[in-house]
Coordinates of C-alpha atoms in Angstrom, one line a residue:
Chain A
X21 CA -213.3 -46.7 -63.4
X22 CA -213.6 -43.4 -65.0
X23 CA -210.7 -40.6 -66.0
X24 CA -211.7 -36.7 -65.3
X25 CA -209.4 -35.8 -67.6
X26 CA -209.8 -32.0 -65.2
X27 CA -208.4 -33.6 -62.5
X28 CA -205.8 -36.0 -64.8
X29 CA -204.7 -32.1 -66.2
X30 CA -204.8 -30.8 -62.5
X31 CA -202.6 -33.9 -61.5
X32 CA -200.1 -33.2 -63.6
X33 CA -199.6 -29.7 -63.4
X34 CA -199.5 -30.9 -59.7
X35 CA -196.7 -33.2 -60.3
X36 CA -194.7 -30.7 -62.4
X37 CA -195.1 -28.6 -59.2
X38 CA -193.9 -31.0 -56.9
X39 CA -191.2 -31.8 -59.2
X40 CA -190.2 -28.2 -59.4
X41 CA -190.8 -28.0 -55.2
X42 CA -188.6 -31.1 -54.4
X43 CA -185.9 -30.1 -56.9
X44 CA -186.0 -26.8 -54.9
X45 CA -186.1 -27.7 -51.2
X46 CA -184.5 -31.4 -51.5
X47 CA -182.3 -32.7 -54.4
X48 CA -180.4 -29.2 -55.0
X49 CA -179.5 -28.5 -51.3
X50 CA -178.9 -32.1 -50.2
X51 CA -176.7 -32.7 -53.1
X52 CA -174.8 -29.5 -52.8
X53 CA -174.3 -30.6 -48.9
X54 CA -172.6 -34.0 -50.0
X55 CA -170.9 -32.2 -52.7
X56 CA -169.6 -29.8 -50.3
X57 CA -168.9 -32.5 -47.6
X58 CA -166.7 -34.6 -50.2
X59 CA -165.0 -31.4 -51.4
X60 CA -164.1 -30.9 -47.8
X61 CA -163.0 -34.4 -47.1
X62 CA -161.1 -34.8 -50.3
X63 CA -159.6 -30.9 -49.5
X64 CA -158.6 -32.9 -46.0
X65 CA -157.1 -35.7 -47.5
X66 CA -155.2 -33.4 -50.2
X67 CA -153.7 -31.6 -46.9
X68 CA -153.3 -34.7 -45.0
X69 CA -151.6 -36.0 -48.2
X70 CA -149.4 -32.6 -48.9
X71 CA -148.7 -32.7 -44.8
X72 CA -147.8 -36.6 -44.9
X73 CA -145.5 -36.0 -48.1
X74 CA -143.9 -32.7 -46.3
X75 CA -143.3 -35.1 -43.4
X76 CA -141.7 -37.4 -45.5
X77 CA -140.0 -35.4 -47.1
X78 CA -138.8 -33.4 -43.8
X79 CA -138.3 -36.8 -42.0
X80 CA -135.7 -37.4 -45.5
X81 CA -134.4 -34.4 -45.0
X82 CA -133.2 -35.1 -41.2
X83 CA -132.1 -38.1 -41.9
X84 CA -129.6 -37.1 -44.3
X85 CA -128.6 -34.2 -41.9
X86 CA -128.5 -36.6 -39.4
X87 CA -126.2 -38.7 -41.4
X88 CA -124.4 -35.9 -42.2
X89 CA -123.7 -34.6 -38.9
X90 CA -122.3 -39.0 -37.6
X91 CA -120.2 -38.9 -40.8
X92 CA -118.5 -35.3 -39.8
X93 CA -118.3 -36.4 -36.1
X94 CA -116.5 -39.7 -37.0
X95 CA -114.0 -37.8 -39.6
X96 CA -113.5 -35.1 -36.7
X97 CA -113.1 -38.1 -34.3
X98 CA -110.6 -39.8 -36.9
X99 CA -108.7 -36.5 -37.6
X100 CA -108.2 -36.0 -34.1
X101 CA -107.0 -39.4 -33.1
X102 CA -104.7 -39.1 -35.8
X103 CA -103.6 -35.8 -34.2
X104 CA -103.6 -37.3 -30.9
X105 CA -101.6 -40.1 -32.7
X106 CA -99.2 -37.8 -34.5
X107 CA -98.7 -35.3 -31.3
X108 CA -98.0 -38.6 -29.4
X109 CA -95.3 -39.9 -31.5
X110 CA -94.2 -36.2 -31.8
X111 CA -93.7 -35.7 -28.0
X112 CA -92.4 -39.0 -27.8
X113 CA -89.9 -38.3 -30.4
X114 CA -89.0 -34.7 -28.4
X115 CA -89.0 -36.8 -25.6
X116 CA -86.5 -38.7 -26.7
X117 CA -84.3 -36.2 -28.6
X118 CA -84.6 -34.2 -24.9
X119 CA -83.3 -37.2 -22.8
X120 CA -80.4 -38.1 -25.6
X121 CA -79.7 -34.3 -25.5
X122 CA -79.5 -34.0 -21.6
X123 CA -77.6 -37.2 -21.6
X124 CA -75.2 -36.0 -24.5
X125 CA -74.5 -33.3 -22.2
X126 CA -74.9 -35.1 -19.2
X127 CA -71.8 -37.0 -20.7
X128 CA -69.9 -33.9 -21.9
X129 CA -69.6 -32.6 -18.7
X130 CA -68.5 -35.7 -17.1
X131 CA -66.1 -36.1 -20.0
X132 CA -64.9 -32.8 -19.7
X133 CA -64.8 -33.3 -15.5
X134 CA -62.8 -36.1 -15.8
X135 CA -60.8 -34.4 -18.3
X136 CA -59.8 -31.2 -16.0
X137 CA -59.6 -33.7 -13.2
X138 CA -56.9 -35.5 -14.8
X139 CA -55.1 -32.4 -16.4
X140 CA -55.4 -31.3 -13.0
X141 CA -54.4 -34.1 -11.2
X142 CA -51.3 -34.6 -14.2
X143 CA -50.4 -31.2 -13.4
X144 CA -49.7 -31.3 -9.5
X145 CA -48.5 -34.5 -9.5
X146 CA -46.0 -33.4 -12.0
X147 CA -45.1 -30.4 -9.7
X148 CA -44.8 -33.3 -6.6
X149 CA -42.7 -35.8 -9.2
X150 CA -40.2 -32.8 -10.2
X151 CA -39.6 -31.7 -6.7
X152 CA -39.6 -35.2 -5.7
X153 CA -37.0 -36.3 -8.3
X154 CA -34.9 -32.9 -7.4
X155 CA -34.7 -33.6 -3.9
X156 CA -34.1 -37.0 -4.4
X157 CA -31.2 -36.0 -7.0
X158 CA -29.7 -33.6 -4.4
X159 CA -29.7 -36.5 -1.4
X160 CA -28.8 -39.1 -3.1
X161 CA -26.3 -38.2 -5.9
X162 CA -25.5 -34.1 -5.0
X163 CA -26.6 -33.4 -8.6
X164 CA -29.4 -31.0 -10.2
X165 CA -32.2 -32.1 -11.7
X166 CA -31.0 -29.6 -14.8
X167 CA -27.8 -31.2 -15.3
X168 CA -29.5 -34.6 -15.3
X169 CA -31.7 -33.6 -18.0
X170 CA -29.4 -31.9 -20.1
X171 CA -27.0 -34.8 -19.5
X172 CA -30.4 -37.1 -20.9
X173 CA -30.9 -35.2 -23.4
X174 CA -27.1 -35.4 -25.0
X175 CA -27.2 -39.2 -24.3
X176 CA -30.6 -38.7 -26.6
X177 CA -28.6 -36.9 -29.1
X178 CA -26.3 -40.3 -29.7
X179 CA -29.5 -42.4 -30.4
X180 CA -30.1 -40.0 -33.1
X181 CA -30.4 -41.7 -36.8
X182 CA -28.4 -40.6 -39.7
X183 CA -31.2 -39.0 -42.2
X184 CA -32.1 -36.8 -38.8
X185 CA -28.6 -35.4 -38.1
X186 CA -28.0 -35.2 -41.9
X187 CA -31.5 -32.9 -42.5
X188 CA -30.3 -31.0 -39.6
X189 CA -26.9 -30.2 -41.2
X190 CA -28.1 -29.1 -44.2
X191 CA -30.2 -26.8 -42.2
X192 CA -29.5 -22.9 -43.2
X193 CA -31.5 -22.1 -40.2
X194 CA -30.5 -22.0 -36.7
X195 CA -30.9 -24.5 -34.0
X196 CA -33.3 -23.4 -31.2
X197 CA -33.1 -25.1 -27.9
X198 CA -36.4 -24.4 -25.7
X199 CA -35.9 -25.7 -22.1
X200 CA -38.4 -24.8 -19.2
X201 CA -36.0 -23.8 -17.0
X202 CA -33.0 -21.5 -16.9
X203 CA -29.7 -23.0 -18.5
X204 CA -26.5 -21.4 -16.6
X205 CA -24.0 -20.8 -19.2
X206 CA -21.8 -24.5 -18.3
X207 CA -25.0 -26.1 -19.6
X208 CA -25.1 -23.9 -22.7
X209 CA -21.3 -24.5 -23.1
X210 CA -21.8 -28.7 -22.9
X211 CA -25.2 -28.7 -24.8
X212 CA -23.5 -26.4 -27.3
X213 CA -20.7 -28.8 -27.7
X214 CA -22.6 -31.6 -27.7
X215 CA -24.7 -30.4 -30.7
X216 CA -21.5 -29.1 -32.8
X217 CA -20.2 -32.6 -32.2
X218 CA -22.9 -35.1 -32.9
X219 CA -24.9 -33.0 -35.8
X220 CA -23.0 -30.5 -37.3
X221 CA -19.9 -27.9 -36.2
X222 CA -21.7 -25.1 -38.3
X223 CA -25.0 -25.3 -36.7
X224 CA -25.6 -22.1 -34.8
X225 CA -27.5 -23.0 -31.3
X226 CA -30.1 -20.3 -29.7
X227 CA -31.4 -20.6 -26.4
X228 CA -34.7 -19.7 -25.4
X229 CA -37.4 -20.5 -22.0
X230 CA -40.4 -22.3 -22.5
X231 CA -42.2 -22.9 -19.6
X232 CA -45.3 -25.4 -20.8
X233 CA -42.1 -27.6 -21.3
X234 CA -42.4 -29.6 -18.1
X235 CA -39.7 -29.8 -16.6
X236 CA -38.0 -31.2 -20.1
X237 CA -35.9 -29.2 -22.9
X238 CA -36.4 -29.9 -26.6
X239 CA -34.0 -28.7 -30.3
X240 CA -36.0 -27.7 -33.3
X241 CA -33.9 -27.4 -36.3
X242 CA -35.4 -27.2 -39.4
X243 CA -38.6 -29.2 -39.2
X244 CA -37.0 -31.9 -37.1
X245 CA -38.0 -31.4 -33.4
X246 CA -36.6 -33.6 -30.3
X247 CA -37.1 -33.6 -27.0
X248 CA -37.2 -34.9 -23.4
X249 CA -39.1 -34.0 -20.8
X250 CA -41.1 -35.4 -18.0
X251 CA -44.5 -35.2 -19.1
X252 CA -43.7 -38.1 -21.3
X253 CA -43.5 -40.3 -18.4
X254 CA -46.5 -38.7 -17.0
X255 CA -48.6 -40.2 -19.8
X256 CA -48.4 -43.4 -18.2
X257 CA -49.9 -42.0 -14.8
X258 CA -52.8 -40.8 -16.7
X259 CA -53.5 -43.6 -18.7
X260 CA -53.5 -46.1 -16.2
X261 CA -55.7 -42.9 -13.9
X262 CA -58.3 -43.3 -17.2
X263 CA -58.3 -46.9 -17.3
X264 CA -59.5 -46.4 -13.4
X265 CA -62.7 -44.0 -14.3
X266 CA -63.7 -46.4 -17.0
X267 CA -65.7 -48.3 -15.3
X268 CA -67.5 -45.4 -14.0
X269 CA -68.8 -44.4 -17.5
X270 CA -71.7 -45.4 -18.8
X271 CA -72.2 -48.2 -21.3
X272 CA -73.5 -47.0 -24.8
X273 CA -73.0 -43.7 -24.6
X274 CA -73.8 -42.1 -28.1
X275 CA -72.2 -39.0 -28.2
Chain B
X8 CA -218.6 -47.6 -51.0
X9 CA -216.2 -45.5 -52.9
X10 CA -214.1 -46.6 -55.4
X11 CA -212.0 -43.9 -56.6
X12 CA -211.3 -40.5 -54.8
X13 CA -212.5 -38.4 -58.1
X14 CA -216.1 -38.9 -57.1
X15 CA -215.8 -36.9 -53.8
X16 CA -216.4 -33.5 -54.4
X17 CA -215.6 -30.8 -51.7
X18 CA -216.4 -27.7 -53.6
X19 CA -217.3 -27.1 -57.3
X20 CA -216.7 -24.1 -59.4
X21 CA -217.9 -24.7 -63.4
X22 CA -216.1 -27.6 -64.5
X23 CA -213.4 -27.8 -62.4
X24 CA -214.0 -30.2 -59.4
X25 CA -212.1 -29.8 -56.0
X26 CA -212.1 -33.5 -55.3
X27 CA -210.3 -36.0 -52.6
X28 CA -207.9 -36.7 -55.6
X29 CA -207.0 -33.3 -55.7
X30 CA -206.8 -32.3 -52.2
X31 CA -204.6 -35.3 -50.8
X32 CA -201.7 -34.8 -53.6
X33 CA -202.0 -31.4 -52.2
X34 CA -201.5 -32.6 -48.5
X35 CA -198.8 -34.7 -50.2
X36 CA -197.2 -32.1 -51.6
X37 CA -197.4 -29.9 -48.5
X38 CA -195.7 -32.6 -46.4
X39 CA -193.1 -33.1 -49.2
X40 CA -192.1 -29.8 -49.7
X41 CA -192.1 -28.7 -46.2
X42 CA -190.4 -31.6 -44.9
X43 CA -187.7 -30.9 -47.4
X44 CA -188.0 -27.6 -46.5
X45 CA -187.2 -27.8 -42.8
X46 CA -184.5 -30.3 -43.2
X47 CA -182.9 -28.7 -45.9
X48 CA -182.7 -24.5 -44.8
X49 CA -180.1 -26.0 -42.0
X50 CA -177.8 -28.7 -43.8
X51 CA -174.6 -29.0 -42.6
X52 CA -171.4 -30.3 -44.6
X53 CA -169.1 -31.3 -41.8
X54 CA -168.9 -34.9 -40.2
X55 CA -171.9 -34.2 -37.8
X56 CA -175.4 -34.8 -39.5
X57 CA -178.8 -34.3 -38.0
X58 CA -181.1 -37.6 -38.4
X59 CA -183.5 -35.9 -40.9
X60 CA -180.4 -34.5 -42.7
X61 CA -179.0 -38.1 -42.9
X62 CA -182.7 -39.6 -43.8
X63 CA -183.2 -37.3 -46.8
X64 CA -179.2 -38.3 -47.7
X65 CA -180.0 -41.7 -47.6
X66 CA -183.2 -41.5 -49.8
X67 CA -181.4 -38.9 -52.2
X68 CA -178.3 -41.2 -52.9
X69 CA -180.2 -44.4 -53.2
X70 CA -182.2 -42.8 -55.8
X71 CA -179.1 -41.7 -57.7
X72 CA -177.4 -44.9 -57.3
X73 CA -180.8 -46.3 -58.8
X74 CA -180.7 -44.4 -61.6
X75 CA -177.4 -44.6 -62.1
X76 CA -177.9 -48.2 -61.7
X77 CA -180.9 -49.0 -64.2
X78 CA -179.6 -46.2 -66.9
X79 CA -175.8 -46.3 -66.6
X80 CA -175.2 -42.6 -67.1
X81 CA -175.0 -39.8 -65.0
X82 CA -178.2 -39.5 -62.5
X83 CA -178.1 -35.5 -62.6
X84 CA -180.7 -34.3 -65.2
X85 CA -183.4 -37.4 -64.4
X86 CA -183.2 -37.2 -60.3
X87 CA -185.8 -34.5 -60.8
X88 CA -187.8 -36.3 -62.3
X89 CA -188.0 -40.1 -61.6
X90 CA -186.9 -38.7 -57.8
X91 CA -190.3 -37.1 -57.3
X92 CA -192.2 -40.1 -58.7
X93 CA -190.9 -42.4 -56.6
X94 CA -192.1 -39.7 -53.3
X95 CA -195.0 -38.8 -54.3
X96 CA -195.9 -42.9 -55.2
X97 CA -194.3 -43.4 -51.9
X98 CA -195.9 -41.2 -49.5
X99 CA -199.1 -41.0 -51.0
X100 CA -199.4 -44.7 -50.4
X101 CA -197.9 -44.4 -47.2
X102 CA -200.3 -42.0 -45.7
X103 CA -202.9 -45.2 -46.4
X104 CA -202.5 -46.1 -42.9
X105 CA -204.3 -42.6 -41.4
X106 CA -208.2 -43.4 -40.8
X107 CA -209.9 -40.9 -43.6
X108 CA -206.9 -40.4 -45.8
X109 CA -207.6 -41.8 -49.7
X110 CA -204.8 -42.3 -51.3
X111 CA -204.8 -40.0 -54.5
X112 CA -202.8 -42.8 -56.5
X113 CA -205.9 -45.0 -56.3
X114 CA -207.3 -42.4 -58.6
X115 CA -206.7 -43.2 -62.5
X116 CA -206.8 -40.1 -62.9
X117 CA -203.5 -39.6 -60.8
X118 CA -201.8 -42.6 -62.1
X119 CA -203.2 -41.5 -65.7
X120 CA -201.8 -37.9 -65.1
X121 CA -198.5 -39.6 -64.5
X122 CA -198.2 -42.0 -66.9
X123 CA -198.7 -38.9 -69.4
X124 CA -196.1 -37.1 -67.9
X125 CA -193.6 -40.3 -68.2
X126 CA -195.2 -40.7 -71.7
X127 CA -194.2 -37.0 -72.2
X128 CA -190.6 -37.1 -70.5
X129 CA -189.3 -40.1 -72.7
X130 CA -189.1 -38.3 -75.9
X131 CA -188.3 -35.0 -74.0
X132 CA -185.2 -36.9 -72.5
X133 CA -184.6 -38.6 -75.6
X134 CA -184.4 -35.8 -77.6
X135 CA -181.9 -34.0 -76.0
X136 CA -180.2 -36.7 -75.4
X137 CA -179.7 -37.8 -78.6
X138 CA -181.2 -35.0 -81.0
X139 CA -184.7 -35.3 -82.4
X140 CA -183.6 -36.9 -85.7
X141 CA -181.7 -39.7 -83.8
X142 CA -184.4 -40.0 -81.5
X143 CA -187.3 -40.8 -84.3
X144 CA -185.4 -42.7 -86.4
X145 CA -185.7 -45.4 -83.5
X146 CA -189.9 -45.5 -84.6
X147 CA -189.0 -47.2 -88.2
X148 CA -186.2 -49.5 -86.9
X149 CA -185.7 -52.4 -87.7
X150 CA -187.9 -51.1 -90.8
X151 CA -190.7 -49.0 -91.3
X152 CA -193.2 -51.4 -91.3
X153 CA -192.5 -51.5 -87.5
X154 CA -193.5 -47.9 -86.8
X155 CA -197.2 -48.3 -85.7
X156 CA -196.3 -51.0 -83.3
X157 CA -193.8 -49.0 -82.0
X158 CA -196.0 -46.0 -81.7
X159 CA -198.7 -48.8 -80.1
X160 CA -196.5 -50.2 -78.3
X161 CA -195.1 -46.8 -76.4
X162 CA -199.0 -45.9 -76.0
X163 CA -199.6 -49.1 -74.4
X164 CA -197.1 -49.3 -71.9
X165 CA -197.7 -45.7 -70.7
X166 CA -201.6 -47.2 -70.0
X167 CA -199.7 -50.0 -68.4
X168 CA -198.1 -47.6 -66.2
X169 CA -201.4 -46.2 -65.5
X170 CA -203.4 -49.2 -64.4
X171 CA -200.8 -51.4 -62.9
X172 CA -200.1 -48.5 -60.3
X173 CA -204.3 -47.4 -60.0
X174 CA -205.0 -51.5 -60.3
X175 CA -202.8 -52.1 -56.8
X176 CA -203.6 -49.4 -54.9
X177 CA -207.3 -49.0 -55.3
X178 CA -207.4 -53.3 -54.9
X179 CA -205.9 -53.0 -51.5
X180 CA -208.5 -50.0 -50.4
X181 CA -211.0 -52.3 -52.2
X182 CA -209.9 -55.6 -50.7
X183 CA -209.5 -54.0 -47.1
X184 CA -213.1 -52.5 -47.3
X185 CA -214.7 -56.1 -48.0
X186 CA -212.6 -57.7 -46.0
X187 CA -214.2 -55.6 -43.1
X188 CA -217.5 -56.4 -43.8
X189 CA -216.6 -59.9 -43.8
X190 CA -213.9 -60.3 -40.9
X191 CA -213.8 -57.4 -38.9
X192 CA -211.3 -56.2 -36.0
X193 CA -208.2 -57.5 -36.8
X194 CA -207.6 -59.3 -40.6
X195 CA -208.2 -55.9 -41.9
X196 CA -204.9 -54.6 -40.4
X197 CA -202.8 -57.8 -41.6
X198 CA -204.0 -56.5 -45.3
X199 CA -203.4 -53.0 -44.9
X200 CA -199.5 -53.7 -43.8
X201 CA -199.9 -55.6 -47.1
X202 CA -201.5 -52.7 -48.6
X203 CA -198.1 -50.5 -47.5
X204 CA -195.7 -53.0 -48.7
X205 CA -197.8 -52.4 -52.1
X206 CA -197.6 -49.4 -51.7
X207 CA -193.6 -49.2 -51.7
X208 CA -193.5 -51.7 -54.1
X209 CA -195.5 -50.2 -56.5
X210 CA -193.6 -46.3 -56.1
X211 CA -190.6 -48.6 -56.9
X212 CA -191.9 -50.4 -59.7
X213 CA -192.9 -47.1 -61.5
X214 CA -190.2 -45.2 -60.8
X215 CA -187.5 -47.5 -62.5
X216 CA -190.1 -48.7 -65.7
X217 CA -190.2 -44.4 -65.9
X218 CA -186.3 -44.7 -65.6
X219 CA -186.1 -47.9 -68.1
X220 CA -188.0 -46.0 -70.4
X221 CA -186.1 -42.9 -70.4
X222 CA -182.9 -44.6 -70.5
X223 CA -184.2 -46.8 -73.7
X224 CA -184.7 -43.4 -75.7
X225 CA -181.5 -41.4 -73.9
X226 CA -179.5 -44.8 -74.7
X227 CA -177.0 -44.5 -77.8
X228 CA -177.7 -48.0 -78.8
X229 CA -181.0 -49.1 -78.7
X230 CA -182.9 -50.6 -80.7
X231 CA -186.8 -51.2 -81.1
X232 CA -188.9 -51.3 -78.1
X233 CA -187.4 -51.7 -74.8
X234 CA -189.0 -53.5 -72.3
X235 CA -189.1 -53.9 -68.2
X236 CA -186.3 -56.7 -68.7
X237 CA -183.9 -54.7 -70.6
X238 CA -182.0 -52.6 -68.5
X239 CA -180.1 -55.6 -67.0
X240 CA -178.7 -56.2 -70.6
X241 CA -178.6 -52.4 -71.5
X242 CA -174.9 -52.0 -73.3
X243 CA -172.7 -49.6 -71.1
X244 CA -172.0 -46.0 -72.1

């Protein structure tokens, strides 16, 4: 058990050597290697990390544009059922103003047929009653049918009230009688009379034609008016013709 | 029957003896350094790792994680150093099981040359660690009176170091040479697996007491003379 200290110095210029040879070719490269490999891996996970956030935050980000785009689709569905709604009631209310339209029409015309009808129907059957009733005057009595209605209207003239044949004295105007048909001058003469008698002597009488008098004759004096003629009796014909188209006529009807 | 490597001499010039101690660190070396050498000039830093690559890895981050372990501090600047005790221990026993090979660690001078060079790196570590002020003032604690056992004491254990590693190695080359003139054939192998396992004990053992001692003088709080024990009740840093 001896030291040579030669060799001890040898040795450990040896070891410093090695030490020097192994920091070189071993510790140095291997540690760089794991440095590198855990720079690399923690350079992965960074990115996975960044790309996993991105995701996130892109997955966020659809959502909420996903959101977005049901909320607008059930507004749009909303506003256009309210639409559908509102064009509903709107046609149905056109609808309806249409059908009472056609129908108020509808109704006009019937009401405005049935009118000419009966104005119609008044008017010839006053043409058949006048010639009737003058035919029937001529068989049966030999009079006219002009001296009957004068004669009417005189016997009119007596039913007259006081405060009528009193305004129609005082009246500075003259006396018009209108008759639809001609008057030969014996009429003229007996209505002339008549009037002098019954209202006043003073009263001057005119004679004039008016033809939408049917068959009938009428005095205006003043603002008092009468008159007789045979539309009046008419008036029940076409009342009792309207009462007939009543029930035709529909029920309700608005206008 | 040979007792130390020193006393075979392959060539002589003056003084200076090329002996088996000499010549076998330098086979250690070799194998060492080129090992490292081949391994290392292709590493690769992705996923896939060749078995050598993944060998030195191991060895490399088990020795950190021992330093780190022992001195809690940073293993950087002593991987170097206590690194390259633990191989060269290592392999230099290792090789114990090729016919002709002499381990140059059962030389004292070897284990002397390495001793001096722990003996060396504590204060060298300490110092600039700590600053050389800082790093005396440890001599005259707990008072002056204490600073020749403390110089004794660091001489000591540094001869420690010397003969505990030269005592095992050279007992198993000694114990496995009588035991084959006793029992020959097969004992002698059931030793020398008990020589290796020596072997890798005693690389460990020095390279941590070279570690415990360095981290005693780098350490901001100690006090007095550390011993083997005291790194499991070293304070943090």
């Amino acid at each position: 058990m001896e030291i040579n200290w030669i060799t001890v110095s040898a040795q450990v210029v040896n070891f410093l050597i090695l030490v020097w040879l192994l920091k070189r070719f071993l510790y140095q490269p291997v540690i760089r290697a794991m440095d590198r490999r855990e720079q690399k891996i923690q350079n992965r996970m960074d990115e996975a990390n960044s790309r996993e956030q991105e995701a996130i935050h892109e997955k966020q980000s659809y959502q909420q544009k996903l959101a977005g785009f049901e909320k607008e689709r059930d507004d749009l569905l909303e506003e256009t059922r309210q639409e559908a709604r509102q064009t509903r009631s709107q046609m149905l209310d056109q609808a309806r103003e249409e059908t009472a339209r056609v129908r108020s029409h509808w109704m006009r015309e019937i009401r405005e047929e049935k009118t000419a009808f009966i104005d119609g129907l008044r008017h010839q059957s006053l043409d058949v009653v006048e010639t009737v009733i003058r035919k029937a005057l001529q068989d049966l009595a030999d009079e006219h049918l002009e001296d009957r209605i004068a004669h009417t209207f005189v016997r009119q003239l007596h039913t007259l009230d006081d405060a009528t044949r009193e305004a129609m004295r005082r009246s500075s105007e003259p006396a018009t009688v209108a008759t639809s048909f001609e008057l030969d001058p014996a009429q003229r003469g007996t209505l002339t009379r008549s009037i002098h008698e019954l209202i006043g002597a003073d009263l001057t009488v005119n004679y004039t034609r008016a033809p939408e008098l049917i068959c009938g004759i009428e005095l205006t004096c003043e603002s008092q008016r009468i008159s007789w003629n045979l539309s009046d009796y008419l008036d029940e014909l076409s009342a009792s013709i309207e009462r007939a188209f009543e029930p035709l006529e529909p029920t309700g009807a608005g206008g | 029957m040979t007792i130390t490597p020193d006393s075979i001499v392959y060539w002589q010039w003056g003084d200076f003896e090329l002996n088996a101690t000499i010549v076998f660190t330098w086979l250690v070396m070799v194998l060492l350094t080129a090992g490292s050498w081949l391994v290392t000039r292709r590493l690769s830093d992705g996923p896939e790792l060749s078995r050598w690559q993944n060998l030195l890895e191991v060895l490399v981050v088990g020795i950190r994680d021992q330093i780190a372990q022992v001195s809690h501090q940073q293993p950087g600047p002593y991987l170097p150093f206590v690194g390259t005790l633990f191989l060269f221990i290592a392999m230099a026993n290792l090789l114990n099981v090729i016919p002709g090979y002499l381990a140059p660690t059962g030389s004292l001078s070897t284990t002397t040359a390495l001793a001096i060079c722990v003996f060396v790196a504590v204060p060298v570590f300490g110092i600039a660690s700590k600053g050389a002020g800082a790093y005396l003032e440890h001599y005259i604690k707990p008072t002056a009176l204490m600073l020749p056992f403390n110089v004794i004491g660091e001489i000591s254990r540094t001869v420690a170091l010397a003969v505990r590693l030269y005592g095992n190695i050279m007992s198993g080359t000694v114990i496995v040479a009588i035991l084959l003139s006793l029992t020959p054939y097969f004992f002698p192998v059931v030793m020398q697996l008990l020589g290796l396992l020596t072997g890798m004990i005693q690389a460990y053992i020095f390279a941590i007491l070279a570690m415990v001692y360095i981290a005693s003088a780098t350490s901001a709080h100690e006090h007095g003379e550390p011993d083997e024990n005291q790194n499991k009740t070293s304070p943090e840093q």
